[in-house]
Coordinates of C-alpha atoms in Angstrom, one line a residue:
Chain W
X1 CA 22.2 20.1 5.0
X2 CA 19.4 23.0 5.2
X3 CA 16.4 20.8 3.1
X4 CA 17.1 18.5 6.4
X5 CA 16.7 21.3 8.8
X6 CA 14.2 22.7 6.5
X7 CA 11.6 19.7 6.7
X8 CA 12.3 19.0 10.5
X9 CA 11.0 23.0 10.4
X10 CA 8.0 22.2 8.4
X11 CA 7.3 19.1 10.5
X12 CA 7.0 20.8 13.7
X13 CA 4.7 23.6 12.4
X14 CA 2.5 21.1 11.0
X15 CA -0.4 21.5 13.2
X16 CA -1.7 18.6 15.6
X17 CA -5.1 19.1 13.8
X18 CA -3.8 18.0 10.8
X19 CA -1.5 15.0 12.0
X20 CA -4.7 13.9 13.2
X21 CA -6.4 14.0 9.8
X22 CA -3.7 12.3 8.1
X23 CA -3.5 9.4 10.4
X24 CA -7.0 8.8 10.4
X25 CA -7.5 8.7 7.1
X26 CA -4.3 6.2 6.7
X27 CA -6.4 3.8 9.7
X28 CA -9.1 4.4 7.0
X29 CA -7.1 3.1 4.2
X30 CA -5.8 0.2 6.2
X31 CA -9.3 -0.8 7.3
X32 CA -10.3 -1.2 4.0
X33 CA -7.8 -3.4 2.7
X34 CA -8.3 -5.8 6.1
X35 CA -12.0 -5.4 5.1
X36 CA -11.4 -6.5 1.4
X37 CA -9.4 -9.4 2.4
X38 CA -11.4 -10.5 5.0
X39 CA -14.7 -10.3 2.6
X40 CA -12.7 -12.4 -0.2
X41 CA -11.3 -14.9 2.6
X42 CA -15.2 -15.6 3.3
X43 CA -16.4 -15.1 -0.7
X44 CA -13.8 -17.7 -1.7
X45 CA -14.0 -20.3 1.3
X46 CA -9.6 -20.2 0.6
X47 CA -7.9 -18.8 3.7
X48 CA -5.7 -16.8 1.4
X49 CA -7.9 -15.9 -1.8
X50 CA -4.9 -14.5 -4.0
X51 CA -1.4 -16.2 -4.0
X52 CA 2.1 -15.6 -5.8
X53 CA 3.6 -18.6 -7.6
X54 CA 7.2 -18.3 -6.8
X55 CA 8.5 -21.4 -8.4
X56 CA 8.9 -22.9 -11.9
X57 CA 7.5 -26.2 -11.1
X58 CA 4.4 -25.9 -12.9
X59 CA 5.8 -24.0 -16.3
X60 CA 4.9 -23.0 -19.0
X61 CA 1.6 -23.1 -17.2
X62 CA 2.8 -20.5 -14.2
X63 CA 5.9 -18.8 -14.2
X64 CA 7.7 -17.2 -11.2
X65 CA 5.6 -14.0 -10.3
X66 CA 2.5 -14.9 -11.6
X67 CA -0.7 -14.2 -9.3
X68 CA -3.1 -16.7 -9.3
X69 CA -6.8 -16.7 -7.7
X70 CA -7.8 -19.2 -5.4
X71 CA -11.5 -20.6 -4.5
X72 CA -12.8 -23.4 -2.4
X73 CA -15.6 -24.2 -3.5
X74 CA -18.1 -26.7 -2.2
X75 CA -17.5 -29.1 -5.0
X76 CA -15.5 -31.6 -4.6
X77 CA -11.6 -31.8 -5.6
X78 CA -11.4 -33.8 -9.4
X79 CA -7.9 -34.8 -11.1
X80 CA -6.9 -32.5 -13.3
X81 CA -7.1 -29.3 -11.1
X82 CA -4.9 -27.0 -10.0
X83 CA -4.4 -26.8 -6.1
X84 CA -2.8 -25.3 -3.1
X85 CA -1.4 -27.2 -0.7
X86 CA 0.3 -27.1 2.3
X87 CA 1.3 -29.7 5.6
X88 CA 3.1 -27.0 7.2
X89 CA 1.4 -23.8 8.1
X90 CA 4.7 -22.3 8.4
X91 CA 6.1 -23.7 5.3
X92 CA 5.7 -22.2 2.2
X93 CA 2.2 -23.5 0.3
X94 CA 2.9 -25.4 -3.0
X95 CA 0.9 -25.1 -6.4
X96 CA 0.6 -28.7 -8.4
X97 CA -2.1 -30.3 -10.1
X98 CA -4.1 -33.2 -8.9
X99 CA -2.8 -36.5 -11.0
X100 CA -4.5 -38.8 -9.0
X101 CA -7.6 -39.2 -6.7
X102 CA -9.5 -41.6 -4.5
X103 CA -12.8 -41.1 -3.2
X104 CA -13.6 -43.2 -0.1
X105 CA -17.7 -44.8 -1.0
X106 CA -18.4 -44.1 2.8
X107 CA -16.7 -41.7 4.0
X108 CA -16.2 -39.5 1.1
X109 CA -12.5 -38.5 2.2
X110 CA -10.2 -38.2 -0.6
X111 CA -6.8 -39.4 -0.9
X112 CA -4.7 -37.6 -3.5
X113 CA -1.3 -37.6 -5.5
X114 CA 0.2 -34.0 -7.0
X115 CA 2.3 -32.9 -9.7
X116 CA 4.3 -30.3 -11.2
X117 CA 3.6 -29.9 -15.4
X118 CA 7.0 -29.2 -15.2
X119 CA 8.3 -31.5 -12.7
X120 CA 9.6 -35.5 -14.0
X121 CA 8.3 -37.2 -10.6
X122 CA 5.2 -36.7 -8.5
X123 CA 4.8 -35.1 -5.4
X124 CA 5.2 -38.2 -3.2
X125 CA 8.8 -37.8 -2.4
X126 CA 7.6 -33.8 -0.9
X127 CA 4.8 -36.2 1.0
X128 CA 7.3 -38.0 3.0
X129 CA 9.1 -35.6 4.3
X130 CA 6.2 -34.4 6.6
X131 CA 5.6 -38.4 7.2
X132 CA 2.4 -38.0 4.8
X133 CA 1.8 -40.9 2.0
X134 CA -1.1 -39.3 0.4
X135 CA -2.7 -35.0 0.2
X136 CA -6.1 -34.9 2.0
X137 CA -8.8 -32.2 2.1
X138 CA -7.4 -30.7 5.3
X139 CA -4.0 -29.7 3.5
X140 CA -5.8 -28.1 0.8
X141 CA -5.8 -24.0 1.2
X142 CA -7.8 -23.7 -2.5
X143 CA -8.0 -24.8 -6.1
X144 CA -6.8 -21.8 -8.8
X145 CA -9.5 -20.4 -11.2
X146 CA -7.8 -17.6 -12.3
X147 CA -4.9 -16.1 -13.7
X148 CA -3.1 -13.0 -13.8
X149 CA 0.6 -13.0 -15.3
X150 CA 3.6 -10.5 -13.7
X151 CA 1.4 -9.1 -11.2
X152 CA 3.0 -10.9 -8.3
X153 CA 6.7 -9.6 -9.2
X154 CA 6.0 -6.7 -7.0
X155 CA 5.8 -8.9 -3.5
X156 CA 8.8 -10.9 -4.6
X157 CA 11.1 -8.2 -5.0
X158 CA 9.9 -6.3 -1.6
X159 CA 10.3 -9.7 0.3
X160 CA 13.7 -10.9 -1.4
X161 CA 15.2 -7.4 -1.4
X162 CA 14.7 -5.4 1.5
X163 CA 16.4 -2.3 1.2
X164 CA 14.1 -1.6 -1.9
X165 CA 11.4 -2.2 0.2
X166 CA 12.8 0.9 2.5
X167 CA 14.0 2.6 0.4
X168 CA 10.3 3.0 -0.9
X169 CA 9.1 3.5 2.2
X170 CA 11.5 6.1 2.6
X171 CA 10.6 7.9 -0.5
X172 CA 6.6 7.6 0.5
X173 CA 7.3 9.2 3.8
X174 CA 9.1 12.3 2.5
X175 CA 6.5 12.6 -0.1
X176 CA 4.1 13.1 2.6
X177 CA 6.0 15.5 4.2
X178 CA 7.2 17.8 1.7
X179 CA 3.2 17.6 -0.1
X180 CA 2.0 18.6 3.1
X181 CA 4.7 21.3 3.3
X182 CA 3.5 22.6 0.2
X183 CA -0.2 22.7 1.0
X184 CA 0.5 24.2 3.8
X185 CA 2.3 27.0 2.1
X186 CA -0.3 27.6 -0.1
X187 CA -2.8 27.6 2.4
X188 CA -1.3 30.5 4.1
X189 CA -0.8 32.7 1.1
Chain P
X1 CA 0.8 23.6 -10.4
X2 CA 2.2 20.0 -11.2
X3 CA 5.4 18.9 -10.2
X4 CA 7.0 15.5 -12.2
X5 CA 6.2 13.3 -9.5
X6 CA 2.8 14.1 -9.9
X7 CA 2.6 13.6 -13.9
X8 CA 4.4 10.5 -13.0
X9 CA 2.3 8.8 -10.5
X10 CA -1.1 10.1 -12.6
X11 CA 0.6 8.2 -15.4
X12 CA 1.7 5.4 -13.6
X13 CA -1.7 4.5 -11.8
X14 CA -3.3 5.3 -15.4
X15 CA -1.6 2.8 -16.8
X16 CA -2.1 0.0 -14.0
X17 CA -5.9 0.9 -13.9
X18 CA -6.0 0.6 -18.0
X19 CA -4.1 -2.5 -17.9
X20 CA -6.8 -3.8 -15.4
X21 CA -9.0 -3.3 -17.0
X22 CA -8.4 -4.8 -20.5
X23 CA -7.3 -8.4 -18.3
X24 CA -10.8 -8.1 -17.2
X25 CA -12.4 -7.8 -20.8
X26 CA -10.1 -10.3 -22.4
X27 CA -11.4 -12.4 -19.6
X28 CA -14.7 -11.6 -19.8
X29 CA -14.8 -12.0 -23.7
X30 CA -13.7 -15.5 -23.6
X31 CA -17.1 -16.2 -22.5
X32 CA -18.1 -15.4 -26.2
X33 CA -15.3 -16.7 -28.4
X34 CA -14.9 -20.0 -27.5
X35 CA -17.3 -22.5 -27.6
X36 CA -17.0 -23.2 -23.7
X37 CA -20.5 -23.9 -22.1
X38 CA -20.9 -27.3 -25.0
X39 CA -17.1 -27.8 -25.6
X40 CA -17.6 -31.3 -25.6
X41 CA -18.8 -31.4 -28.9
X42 CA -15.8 -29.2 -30.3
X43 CA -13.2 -31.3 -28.9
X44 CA -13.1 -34.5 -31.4
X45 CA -10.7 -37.8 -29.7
X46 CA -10.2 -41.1 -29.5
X47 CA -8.2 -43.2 -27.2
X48 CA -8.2 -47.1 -27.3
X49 CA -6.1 -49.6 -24.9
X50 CA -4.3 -51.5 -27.0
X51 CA -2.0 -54.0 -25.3
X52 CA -1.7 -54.0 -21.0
X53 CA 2.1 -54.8 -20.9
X54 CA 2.4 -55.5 -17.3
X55 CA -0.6 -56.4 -14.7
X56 CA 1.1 -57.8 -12.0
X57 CA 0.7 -57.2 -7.7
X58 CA 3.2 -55.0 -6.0
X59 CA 5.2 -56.4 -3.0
X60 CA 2.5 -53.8 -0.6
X61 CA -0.3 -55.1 -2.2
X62 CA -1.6 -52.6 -4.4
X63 CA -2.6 -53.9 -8.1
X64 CA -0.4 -52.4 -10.9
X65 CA -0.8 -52.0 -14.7
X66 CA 0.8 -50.6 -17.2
X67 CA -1.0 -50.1 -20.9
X68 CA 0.1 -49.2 -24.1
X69 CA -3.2 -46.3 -26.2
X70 CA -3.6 -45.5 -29.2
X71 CA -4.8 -41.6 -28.8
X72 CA -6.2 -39.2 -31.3
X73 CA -7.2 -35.8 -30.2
X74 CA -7.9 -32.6 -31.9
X75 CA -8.7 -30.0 -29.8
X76 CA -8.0 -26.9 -32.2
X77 CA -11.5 -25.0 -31.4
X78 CA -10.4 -25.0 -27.6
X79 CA -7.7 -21.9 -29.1
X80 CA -8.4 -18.5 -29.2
X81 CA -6.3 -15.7 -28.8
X82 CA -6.8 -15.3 -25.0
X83 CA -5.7 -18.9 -24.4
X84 CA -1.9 -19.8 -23.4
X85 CA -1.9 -23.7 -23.1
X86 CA -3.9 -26.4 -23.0
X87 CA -3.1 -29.3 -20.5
X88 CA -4.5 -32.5 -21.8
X89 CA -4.9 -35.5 -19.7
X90 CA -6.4 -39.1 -20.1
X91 CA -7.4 -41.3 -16.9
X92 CA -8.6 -44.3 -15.6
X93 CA -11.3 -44.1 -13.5
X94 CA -13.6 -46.8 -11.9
X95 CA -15.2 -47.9 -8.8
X96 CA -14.2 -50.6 -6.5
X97 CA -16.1 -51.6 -3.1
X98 CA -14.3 -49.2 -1.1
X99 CA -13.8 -46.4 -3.0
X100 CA -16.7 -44.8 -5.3
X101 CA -14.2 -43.2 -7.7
X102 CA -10.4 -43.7 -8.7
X103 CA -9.0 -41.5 -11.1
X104 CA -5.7 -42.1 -12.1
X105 CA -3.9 -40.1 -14.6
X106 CA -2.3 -42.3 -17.0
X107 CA -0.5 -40.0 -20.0
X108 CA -0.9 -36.1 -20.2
X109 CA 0.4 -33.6 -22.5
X110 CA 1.0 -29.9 -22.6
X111 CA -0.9 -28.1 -26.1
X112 CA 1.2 -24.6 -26.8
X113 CA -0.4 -23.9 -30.2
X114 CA -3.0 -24.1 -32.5
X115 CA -1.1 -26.0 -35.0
X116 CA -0.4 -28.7 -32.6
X117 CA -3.8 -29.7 -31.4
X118 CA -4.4 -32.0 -33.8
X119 CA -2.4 -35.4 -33.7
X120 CA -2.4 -38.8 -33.8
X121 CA -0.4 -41.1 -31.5
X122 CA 0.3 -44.8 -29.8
X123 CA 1.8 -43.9 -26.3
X124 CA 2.8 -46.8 -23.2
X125 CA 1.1 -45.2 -20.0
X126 CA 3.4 -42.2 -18.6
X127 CA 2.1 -43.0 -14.9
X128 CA 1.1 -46.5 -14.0
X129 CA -2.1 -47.7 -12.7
X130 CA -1.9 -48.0 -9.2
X131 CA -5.0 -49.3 -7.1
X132 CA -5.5 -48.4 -3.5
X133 CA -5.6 -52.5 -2.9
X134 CA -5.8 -55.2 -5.2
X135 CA -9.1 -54.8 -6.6
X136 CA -8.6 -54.5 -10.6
X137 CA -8.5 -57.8 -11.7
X138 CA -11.7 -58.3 -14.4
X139 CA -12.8 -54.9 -13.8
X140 CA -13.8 -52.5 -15.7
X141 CA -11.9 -49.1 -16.5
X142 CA -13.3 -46.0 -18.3
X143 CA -10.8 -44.0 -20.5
X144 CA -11.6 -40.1 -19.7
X145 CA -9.8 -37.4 -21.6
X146 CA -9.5 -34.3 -19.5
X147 CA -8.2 -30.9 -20.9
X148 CA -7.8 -28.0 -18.7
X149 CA -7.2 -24.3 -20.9
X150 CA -5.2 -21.9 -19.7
X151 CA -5.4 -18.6 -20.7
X152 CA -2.9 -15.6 -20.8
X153 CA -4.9 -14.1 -18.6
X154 CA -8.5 -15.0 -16.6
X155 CA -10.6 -17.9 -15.7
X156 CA -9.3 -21.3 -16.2
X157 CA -11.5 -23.8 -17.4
X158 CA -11.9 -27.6 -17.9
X159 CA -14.0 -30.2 -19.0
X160 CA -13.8 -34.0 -19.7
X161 CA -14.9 -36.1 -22.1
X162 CA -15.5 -40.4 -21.8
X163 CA -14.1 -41.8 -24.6
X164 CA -13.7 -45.4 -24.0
X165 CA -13.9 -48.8 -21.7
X166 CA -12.2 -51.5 -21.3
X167 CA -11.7 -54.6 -18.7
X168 CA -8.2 -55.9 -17.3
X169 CA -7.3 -59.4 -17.3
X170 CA -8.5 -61.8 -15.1
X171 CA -5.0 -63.1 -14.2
X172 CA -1.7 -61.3 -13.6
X173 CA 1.3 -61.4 -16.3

């Protein structure tokens, strides 16, 4: 047990002046990626600009862990494309392709039907059970332009498994302590 | 000087950052390699209606029809080496009083390989035609083939091409 009694050691002579630093610059680091976000939420028109496909409803298109880009756009939605959806802000958003569109002459509202490549039946069935009978504009989040494979297994695995997730966060914490042990030895040599 | 940890995350983040970095150039480089900005004079088809084998007026009052095509596609210059799939689609798509476009997805059909993006087929309509109302009797229908690449790893792009007309029946079957 004396590495435990050890760090606490090295913890309290840390100086304050240096806490300080540290936490400053991880506010820093935060701010940024709030500041990236936000930018790309505004860039992209999608409130979330990047998403994680977590199904296999749309393979061999997108497979489970795939990230894929989203964009609004001003144009308007066409069959054929790929969108996220979503009736339910709490429910989990849903990636299928448009099969089937209408455009109103004077409103210009659209009335669409989805579908998963993968999947035998359309969407309608998913429709009904928030009392919907067709997708418009509202319950669109963003149409996917691009494509990044694997990417996304890194979120699945920190949401589905938790204790990975600690034990990570574990393992980052005592990295920071026992670097800034180190330094601090060095400095005072 | 440099403990394991260290080698290990300086190789680890190289790695990411060099992985990165090639998914950008393959997607960057598609730009070049295929014929995207005019690919509607790479992609040769043909799709014809041949028979409608139901045109009749569902119970809620929405025309339906189903149709029997006779498709012929080859779509081999849409491949190159970034590309994973190509989703190929034909609709309908026409204008009625209320609304000033339908499209309705009538057959589709996933392209994994090269080798396969050349055929030749007679398929019955996958989805039927369903109208928002009863408006289709006489009119007139445009046959659009849609394809939409995917790559491995990048931008996703589509484009459509027109490749026919046709007018439904005057009367049910």
């Amino acid at each position: 047990m004396g590495w435990v009694a050890n760090i606490f050691d090295s913890l309290r002579s840390l100086k304050i002046q240096q806490a300080l630093t540290q936490s400053v610059s991880l506010g820093v680091i935060i701010t940024w990626a709030l500041m990236i976000w936000k930018c790309l939420i505004g860039l992209t028109g999608s409130e979330s600009p990047v998403v994680v496909v977590l199904s296999g409803s749309m393979e061999p298109a997108f497979h489970r862990g795939d990230i894929l880009f989203l964009n609004m756009g001003k144009d308007p939605i066409r069959a054929g494309e790929i969108i996220v959806f979503n009736f339910d802000k709490k429910k989990i958003p849903v990636v299928h392709r448009v099969i089937q569109l209408h455009e109103q002459r004077d409103t210009g509202d659209i009335y669409i039907i989805t579908k998963g490549d993968n999947n035998d039946i359309d969407d309608r069935g998913l429709y009904a059970e928030d009392g919907h009978l067709w997708l418009q504009q509202h319950h669109i989040m963003g149409r996917a332009v691009g494509f990044l494979p694997y990417a996304g297994w890194i979120t699945i695995i920190l949401t589905e498994m938790p204790v990975v997730k600690y034990l990570l966060i574990g393992v980052l914490c005592l990295m920071v302590i026992t670097s800034e042990n180190r330094s601090l030895n060095i400095s005072t040599k | 000087m440099h403990s394991a940890v260290h080698r290990m995350n300086a190789l680890f983040t190289f790695s990411v950052l060099l992985l990165a970095v090639l998914c950008g150039a393959a997607s960057f480089l598609d730009a070049f390699t295929s014929p995207l900005s005019s690919s509607s004079s790479y992609v040769r088809a043909d799709a014809q209606v041949l028979r409608v084998n139901r045109f009749r007026k569902q119970l809620n009052g929405n025309d339906e029809v189903s149709l029997n095509l006779n498709v012929s596609i080859d779509m081999r210059s849409l491949f190159t080496w970034n590309t994973k799939q190509v989703f190929v689609f034909l609709a309908a798509e026409y204008a009625t009083p209320k609304n000033s476009l339908n499209q309705i997805s009538l057959w589709d059909h996933i392209i994994l390989d090269k080798d396969q993006a050349n055929f030749q087929t007679k398929v019955n309509s996958k989805y039927p035609l369903i109208d928002q109302g009863s408006n289709l009797r006489g009119r007139k229908v445009d046959i659009v083939l849609h394809w939409h690449v995917m790559p491995k790893t990048g931008r996703m792009v589509r484009d459509k091409l027109l490749l026919s007309d046709f007018h439904l029946p005057e009367v049910y079957t």
